[in-house]
Coordinates of C-alpha atoms in Angstrom, one line a residue:
X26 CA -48.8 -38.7 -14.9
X27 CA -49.3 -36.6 -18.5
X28 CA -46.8 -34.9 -20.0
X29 CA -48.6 -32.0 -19.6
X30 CA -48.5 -32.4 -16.2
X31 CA -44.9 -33.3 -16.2
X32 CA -44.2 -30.0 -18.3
X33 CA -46.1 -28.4 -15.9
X34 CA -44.5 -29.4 -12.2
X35 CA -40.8 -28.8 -14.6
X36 CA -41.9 -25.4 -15.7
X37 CA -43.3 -24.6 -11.9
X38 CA -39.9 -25.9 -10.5
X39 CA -37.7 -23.3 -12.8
X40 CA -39.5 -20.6 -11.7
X41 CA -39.5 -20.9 -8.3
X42 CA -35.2 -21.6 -8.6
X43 CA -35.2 -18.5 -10.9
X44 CA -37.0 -16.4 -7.7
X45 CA -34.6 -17.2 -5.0
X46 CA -31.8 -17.2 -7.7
X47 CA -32.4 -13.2 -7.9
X48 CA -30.4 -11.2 -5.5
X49 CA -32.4 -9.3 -2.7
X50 CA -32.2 -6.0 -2.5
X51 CA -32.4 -3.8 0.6
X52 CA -32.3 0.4 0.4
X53 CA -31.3 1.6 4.1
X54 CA -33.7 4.4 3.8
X55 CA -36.5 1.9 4.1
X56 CA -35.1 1.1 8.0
X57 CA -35.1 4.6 8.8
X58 CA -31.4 6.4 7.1
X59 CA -31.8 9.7 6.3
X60 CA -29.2 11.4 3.7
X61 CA -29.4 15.0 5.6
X62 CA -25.9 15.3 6.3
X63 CA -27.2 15.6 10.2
X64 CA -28.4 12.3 11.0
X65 CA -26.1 9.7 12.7
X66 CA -27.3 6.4 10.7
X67 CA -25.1 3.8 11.8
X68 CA -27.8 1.5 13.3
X69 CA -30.4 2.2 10.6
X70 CA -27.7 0.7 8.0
X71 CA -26.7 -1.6 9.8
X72 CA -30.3 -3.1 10.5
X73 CA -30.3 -3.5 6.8
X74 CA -27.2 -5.5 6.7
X75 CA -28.1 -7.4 9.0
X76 CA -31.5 -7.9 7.5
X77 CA -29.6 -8.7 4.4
X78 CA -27.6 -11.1 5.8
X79 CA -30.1 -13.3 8.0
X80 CA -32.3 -13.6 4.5
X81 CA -29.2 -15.1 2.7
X82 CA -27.5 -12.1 1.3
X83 CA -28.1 -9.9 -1.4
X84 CA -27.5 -5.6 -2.1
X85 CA -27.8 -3.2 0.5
X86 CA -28.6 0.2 -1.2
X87 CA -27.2 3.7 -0.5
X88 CA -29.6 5.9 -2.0
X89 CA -28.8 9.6 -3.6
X90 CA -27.7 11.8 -0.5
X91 CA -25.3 12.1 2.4
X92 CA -25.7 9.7 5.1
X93 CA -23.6 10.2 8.3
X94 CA -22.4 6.9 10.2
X95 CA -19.9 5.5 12.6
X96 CA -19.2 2.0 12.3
X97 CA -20.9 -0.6 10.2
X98 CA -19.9 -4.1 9.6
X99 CA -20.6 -5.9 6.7
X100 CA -21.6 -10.0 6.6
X101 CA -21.8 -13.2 5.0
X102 CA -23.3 -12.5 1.4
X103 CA -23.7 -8.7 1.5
X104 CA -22.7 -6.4 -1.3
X105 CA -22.8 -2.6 0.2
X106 CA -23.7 -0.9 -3.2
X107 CA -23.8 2.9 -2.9
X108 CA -25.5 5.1 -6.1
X109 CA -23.0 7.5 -7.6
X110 CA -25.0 10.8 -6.5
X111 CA -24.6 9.1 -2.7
X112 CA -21.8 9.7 0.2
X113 CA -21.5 7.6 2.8
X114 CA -19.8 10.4 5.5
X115 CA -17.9 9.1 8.8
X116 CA -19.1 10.7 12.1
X117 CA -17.0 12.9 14.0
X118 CA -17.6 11.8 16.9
X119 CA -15.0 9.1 18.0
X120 CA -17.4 7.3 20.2
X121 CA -19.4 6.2 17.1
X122 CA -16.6 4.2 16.1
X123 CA -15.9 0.5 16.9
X124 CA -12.2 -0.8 17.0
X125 CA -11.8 -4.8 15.0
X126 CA -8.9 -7.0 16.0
X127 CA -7.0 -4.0 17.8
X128 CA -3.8 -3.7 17.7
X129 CA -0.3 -1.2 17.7
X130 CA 1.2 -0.2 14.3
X131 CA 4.7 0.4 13.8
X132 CA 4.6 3.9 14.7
X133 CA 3.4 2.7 18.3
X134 CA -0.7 4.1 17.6
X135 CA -3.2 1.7 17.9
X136 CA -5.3 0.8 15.6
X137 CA -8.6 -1.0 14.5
X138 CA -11.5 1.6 14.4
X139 CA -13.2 1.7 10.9
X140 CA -15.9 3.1 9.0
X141 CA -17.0 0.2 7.1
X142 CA -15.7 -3.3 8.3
X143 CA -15.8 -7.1 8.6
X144 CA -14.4 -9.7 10.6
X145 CA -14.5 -13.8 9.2
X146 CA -17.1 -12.7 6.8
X147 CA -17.3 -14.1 3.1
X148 CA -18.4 -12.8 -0.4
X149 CA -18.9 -9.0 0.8
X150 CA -18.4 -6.4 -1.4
X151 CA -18.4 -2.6 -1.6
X152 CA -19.6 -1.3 -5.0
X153 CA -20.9 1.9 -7.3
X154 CA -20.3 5.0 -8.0
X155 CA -20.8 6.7 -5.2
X156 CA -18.1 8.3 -2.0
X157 CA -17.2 7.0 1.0
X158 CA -15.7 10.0 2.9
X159 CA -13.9 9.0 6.1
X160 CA -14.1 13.1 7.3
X161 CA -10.7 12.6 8.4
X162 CA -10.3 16.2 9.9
X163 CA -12.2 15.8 12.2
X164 CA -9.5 13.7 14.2
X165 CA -6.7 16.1 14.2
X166 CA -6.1 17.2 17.5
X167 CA -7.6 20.9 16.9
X168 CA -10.9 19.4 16.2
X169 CA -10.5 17.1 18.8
X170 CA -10.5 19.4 21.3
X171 CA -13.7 21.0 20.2
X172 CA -15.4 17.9 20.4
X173 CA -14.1 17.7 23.7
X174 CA -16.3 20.9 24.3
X175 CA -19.0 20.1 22.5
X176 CA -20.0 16.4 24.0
X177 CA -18.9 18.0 28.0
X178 CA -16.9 14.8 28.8
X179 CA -15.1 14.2 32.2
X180 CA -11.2 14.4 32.1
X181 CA -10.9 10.5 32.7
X182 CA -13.4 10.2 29.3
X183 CA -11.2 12.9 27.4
X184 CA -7.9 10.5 27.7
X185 CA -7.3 8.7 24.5
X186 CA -10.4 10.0 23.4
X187 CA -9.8 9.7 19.4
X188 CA -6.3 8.3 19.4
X189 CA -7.6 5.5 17.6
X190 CA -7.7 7.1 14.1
X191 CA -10.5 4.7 12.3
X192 CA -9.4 3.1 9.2
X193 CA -12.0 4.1 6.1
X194 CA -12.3 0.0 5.4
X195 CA -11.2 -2.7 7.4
X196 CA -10.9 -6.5 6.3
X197 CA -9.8 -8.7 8.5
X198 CA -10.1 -12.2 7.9
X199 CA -12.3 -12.3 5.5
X200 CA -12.6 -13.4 2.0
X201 CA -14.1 -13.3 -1.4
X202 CA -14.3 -9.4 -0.8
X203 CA -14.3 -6.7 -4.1
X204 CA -14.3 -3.8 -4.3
X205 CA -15.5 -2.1 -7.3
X206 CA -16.1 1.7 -9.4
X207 CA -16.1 3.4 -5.5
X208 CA -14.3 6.8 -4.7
X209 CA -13.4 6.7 -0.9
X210 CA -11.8 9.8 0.3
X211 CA -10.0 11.5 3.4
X212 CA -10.3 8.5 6.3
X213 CA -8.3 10.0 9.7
X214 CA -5.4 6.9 9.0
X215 CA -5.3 4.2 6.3
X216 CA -7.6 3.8 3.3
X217 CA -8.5 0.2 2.9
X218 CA -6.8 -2.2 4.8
X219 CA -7.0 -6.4 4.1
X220 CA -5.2 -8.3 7.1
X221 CA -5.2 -12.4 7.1
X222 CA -8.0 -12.4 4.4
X223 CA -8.3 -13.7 0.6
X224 CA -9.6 -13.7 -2.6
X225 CA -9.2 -10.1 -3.2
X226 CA -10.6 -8.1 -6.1
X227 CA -10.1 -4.6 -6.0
X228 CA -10.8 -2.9 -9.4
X229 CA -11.3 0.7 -10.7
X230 CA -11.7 2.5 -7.5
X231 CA -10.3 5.8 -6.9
X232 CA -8.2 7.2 -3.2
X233 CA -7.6 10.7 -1.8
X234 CA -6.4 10.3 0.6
X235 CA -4.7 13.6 3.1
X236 CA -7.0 14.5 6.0
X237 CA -4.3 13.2 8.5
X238 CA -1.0 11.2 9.0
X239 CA -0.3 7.3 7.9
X240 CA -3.4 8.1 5.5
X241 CA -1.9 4.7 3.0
X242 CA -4.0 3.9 0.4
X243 CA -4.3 0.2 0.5
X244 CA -2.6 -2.4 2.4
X245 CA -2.0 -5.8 2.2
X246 CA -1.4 -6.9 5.6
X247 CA -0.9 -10.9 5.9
X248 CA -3.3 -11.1 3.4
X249 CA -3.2 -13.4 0.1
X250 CA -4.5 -14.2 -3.8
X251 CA -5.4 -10.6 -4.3
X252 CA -5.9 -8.6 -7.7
X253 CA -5.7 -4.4 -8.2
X254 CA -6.5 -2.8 -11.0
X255 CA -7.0 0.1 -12.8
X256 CA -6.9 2.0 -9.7
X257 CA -6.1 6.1 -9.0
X258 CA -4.6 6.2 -5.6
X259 CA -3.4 9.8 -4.4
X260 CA -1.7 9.4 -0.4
X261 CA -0.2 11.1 2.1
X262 CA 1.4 7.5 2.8
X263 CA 2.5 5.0 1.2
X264 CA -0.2 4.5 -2.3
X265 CA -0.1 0.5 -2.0
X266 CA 1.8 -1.7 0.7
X267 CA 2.6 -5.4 1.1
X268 CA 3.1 -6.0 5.0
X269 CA 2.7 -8.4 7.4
X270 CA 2.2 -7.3 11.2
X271 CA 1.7 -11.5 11.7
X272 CA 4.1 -13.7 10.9
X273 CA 1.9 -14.8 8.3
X274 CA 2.9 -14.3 4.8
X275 CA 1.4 -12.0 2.2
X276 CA 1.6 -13.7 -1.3
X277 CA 0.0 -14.7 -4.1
X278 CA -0.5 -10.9 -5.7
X279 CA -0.8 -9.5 -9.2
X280 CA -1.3 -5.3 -9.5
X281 CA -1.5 -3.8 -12.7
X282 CA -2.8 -0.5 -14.7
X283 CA -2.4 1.7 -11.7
X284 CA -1.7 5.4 -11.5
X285 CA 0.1 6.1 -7.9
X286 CA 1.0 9.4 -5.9
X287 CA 2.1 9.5 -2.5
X288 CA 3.9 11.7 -0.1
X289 CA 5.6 9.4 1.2
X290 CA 6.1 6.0 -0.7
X291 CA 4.4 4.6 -3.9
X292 CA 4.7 1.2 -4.0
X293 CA 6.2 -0.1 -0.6
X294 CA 6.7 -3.5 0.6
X295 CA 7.0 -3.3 4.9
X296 CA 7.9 -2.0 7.1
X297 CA 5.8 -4.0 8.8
X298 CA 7.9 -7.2 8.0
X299 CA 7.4 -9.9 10.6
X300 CA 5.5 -12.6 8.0
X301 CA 7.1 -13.4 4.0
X302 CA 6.3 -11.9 0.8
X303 CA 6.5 -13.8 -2.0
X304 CA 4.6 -14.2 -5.8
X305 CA 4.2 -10.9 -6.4
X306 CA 3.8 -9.0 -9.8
X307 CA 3.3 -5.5 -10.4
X308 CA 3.5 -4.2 -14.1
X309 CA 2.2 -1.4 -16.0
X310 CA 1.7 1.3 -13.4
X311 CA 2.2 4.9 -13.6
X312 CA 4.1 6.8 -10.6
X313 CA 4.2 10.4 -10.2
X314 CA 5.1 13.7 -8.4
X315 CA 6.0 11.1 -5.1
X316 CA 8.0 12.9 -2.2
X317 CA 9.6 9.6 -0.5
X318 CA 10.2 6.5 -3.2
X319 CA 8.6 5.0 -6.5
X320 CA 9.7 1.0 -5.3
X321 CA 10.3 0.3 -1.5
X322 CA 11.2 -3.5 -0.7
X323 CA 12.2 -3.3 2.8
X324 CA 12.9 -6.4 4.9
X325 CA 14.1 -5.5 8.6
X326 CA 11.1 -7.4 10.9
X327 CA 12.4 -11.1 9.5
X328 CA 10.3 -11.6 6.1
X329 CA 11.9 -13.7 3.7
X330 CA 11.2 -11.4 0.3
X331 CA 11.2 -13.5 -2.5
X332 CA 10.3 -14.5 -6.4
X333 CA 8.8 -10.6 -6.7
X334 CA 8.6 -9.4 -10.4
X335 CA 7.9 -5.7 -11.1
X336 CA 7.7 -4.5 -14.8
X337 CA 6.6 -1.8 -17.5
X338 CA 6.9 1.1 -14.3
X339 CA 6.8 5.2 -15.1
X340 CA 7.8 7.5 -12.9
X341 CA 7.8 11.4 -13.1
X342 CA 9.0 13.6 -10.1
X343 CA 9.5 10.7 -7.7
X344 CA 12.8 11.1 -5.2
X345 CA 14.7 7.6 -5.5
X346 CA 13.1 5.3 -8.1
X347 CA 14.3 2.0 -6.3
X348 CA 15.3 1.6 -2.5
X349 CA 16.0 -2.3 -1.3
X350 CA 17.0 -2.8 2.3
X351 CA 17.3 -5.8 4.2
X352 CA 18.0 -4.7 8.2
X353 CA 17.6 -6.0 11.7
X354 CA 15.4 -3.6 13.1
X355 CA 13.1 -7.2 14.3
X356 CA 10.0 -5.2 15.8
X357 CA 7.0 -7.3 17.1
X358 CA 3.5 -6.7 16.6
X359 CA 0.4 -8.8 18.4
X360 CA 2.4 -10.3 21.0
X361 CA 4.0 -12.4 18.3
X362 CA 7.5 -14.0 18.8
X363 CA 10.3 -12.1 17.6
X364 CA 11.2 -13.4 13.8
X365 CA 15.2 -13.9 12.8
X366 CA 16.7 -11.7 10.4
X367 CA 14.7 -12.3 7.4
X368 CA 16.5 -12.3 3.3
X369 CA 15.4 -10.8 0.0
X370 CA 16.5 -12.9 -3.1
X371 CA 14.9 -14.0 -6.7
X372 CA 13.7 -10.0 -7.2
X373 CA 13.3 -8.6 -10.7
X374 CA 12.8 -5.2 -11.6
X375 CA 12.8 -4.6 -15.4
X376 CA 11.6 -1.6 -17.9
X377 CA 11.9 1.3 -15.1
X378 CA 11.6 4.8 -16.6
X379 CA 11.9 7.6 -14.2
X380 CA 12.7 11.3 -14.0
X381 CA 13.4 12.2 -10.3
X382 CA 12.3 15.1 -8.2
X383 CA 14.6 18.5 -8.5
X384 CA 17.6 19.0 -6.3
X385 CA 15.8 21.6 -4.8
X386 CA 12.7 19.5 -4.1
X387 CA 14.6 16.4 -3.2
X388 CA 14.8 15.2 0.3
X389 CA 18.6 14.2 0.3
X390 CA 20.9 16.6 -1.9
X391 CA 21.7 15.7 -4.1
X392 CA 19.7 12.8 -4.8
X393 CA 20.5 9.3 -5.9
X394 CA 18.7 7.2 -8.1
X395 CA 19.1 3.9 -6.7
X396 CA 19.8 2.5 -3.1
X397 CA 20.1 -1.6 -2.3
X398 CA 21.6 -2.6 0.8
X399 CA 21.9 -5.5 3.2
X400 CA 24.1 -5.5 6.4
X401 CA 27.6 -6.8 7.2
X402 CA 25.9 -10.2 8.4
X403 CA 22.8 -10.3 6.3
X404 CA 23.4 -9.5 2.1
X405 CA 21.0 -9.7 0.2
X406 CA 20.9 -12.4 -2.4
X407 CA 19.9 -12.4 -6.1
X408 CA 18.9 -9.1 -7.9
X409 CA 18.3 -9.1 -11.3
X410 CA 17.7 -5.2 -13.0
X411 CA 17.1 -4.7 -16.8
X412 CA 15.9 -2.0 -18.9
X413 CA 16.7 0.8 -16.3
X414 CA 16.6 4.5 -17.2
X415 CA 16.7 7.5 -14.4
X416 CA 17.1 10.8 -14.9
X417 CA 18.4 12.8 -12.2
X418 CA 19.5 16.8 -11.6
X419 CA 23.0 16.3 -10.4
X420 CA 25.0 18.7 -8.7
X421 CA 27.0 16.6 -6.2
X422 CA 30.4 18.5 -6.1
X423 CA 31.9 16.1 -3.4
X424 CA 33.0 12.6 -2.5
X425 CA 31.0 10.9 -0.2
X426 CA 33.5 8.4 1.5
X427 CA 31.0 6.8 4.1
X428 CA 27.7 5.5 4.3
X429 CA 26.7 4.6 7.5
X430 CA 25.3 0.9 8.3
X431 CA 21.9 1.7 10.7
X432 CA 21.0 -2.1 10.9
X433 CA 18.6 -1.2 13.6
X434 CA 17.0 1.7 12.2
X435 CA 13.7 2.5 10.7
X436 CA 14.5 1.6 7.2
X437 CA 14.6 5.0 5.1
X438 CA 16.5 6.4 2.4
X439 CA 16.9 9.7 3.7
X440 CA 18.8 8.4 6.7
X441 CA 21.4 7.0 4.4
X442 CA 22.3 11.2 3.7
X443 CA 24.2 11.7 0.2
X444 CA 25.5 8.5 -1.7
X445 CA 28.7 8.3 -3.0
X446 CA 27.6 7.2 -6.5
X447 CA 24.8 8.9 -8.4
X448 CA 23.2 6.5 -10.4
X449 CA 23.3 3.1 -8.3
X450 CA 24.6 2.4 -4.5
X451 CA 24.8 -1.5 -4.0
X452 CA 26.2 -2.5 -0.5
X453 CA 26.3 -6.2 0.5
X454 CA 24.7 -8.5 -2.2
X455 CA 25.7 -11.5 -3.0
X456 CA 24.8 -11.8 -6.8
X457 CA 23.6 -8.5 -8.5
X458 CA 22.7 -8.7 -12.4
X459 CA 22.8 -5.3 -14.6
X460 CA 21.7 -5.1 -18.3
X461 CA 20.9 -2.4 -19.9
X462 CA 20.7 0.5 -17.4
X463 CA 21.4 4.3 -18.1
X464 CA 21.5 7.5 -15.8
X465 CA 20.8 11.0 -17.6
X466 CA 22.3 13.7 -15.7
X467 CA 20.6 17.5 -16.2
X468 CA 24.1 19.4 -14.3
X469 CA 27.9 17.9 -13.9
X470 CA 27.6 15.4 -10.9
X471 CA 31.6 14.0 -9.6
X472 CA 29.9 11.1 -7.9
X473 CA 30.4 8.1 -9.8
X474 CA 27.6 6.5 -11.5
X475 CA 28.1 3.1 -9.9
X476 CA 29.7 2.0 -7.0
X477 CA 29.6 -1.6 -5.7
X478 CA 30.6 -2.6 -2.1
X479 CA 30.9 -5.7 -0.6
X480 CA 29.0 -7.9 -3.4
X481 CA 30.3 -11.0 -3.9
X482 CA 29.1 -11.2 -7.5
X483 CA 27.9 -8.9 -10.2
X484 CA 27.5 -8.8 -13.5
X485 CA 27.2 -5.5 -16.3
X486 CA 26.0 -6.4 -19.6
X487 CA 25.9 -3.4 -21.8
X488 CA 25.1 -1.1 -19.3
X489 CA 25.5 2.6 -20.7
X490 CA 26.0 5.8 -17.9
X491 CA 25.1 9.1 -18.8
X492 CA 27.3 12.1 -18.0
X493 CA 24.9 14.9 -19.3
X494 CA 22.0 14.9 -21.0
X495 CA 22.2 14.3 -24.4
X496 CA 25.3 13.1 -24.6
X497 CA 27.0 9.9 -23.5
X498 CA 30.5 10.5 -21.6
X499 CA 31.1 6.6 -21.8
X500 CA 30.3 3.2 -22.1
X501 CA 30.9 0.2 -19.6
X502 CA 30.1 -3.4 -21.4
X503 CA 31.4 -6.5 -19.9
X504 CA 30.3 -10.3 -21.3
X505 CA 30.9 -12.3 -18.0
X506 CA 30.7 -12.6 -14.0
X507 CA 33.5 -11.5 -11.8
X508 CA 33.7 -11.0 -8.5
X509 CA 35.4 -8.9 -6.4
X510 CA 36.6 -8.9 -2.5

């Protein structure tokens, strides 16, 4: 054969690679989508998917407009890219909805509906600039009831009708899944939820999130080797959570360069606490005008919380920077055995600024700044904080003399009531480690600033308290351990 020839067959061969190299592209408006605002276009998009997906994957495109849909699932291969003048709008009719791996949260709903979903699918993705609105309203009861009306259904069709609140996005196990540059707003319960998947990559995507209630923002449910940032994240519920409603662990996590609001807690590890937690970093995040915690590590469903490192945090207007409870509540989820009382040990928490929320606009008065407690039989082990500084309003013109244990209880500050120390309540610990932590009071407060009960071990190393603001009423520096009975 000539070398021209040979040239020839080489040069015929790359092209043909290059071809089916290039990813396929699919708009849904070629299957029949229509971005009225009126059209219902769930099987018109998800024709293209699956189009998509039987060719060997590729984009499917949302095109500038507003296209209603109920449920669509995405598969093997298939990036969901949707254009930046484009809104991908949830129906508001609950029967349009299709319910993945069903199951009952820890406020006893049920749960698995979803706008956009995927179950053991790989390399999906959600992209652009566009808005995927959940049009959450339309599932609070008032609205409800008028769809009732308005679709003429039976009284044995109207029971439960919409009491399974979709979820905006809904992972479940899946992986190799991003998320990219998207806006999704106002589902009727969580945001964006990942259970048993991998390979996360969630990066500069913004969440409002307040049509209903339990609107979280994203959740990593059982769920592992996952990466946020640069995310705006704006809940009625908890901004981001790590929890486990299997007994399967969540782990292997790094968030970063985020900006969180919530109404109810920022950065929250449980309740949902039946699997471990472990390897997890958050650093560099920005917390702000938050009603109901910056930090929440809660243990009380048997997860063993460990090696957790959270850095370089801000906080503005948040009630309690830093709550840490290990409990026995031991709630099931899925049918799953019932876990032993779990532990939490080998946390760091370092380089902490916050100012906290007004007496006035605080939900226990007067308000502490930090809360860590295990139970009689269960203390938590090592806690290492450094580089801590909270401001707070004071006020507290009593003693508190007990805090109540609540092993069993839903794990919330706001059930503790009024601490008897200001700055920092730790209750059964075994080995606690202080350096460099300050409180800055606005008004007189007679609570002490620290108060240590039943820890076995703890250690202050130039920590410095804060009477007033301004001014420093004194100074507590020790060089070693001691412990106490």
């Amino acid at each position: 054969m000539s070398t021209k020839k040979i040239i020839a067959i080489i040069a015929l061969i790359s092209i043909q690679i290059s071809c089916s190299n290039k990813t396929k592209s699919y708009n849904i408006e070629e299957y029949g989508a229509k971005g009225d605002g009126v059209t219902v276009n769930t099987t018109y998009i998800q024709d293209a998917i699956d189009t998509c997906y039987k060719n060997g994957g590729g984009t499917v495109f949302i095109s500038d407009g507003n296209y209603i849909s109920g449920t669509i699932l995405l598969k093997d291969n298939v990036t969901l890219h949707i254009n930046e003048n484009a809104k991908l709008i949830g129906s508001s009719n609950p029967l349009d909805y299709k319910s993945i791996d069903t199951f009952v949260d820890a406020t006893g709903q049920e749960r698995g509906n979803c706008l956009i979903g995927s179950k053991n699918a790989k390399n999906i993705g959600i992209t652009g600039k566009g808005t995927i609105d959940g049009n959450g309203t339309s599932f609070l009861r008032k609205n409800l009831s008028l769809k009732i009306k308005e679709l003429k259904l039976s009284p044995e069709q109207k029971k439960g009708f919409g009491n399974n609140r979709p979820f905006l996005l809904r992972f479940v196990k899946s992986s190799q899944i991003t998320l990219k540059d998207i806006n999704l707003r106002q589902p009727a319960a969580w945001t964006c939820h990942f259970y048993q998947s991998n390979d996360i990559t969630v990066n500069n995507i913004s969440i409002y999130s307040h049509a209903h209630r339990n609107n979280d923002g994203i959740d990593l449910d059982s769920s592992y080797n996952a990466t946020i940032t640069n995310c705006d994240i704006n809940t009625e519920d908890d901004a981001i959570c790590f929890k486990t409603t299997s007994p399967l662990p969540t782990y292997n996590i790094n968030v970063s360069n985020c900006k969180l609001k919530s109404d109810w807690g920022a950065l929250k590890f449980g309740t949902e606490s039946m699997g471990d937690f472990y390897n997890i970093n958050v650093k560099n995040c920005n917390i702000y005008n938050t009603k109901g915690g910056g930090i929440k590590m809660l243990s009380v469903d048997g997860a063993n919380i460990h090696d957790i490192n959270i850095s370089n945090i801000k906080m503005n207007n948040v009630d309690m920077p830093l709550f840490i409870r290990l409990g026995e509540r031991l709630r099931t989820y899925r049918d799953a055995p019932q876990q032993s009382v779990g532990s939490i040990n080998n946390i760091t928490i370092k380089n902490i600024n916050a100012t906290t929320r007004t007496t006035e606009e605080s939900r226990i008065q007067p308000p502490s700044g930090i809360l860590i407690t295990g139970t009689p039989n269960h203390k938590i082990g090592k806690i290492n904080i450094e580089n801590i500084k909270v401001e707070l309003p004071g006020g507290g013109k009593t003693i508190v003399d007990n805090v109540e244990e609540l092993e069993k209880n839903y794990p919330e500050f706001i059930h503790f009531k009024a601490l008897p120390a200001y700055g920092l309540f730790a209750r059964h610990i075994d080995d606690i480690i202080i350096n460099d932590i300050e409180f800055v009071l606005q008004t007189e407060d007679i609570r002490k600033p620290v108060i240590f009960d039943d820890v076995t071990n703890y250690t202050l190393d130039e920590t410095t308290t804060t009477r007033y603001k301004k001014s420093i009423s004194w100074n507590w520096k020790t060089k070693k351990s001691f412990t106490t009975k």
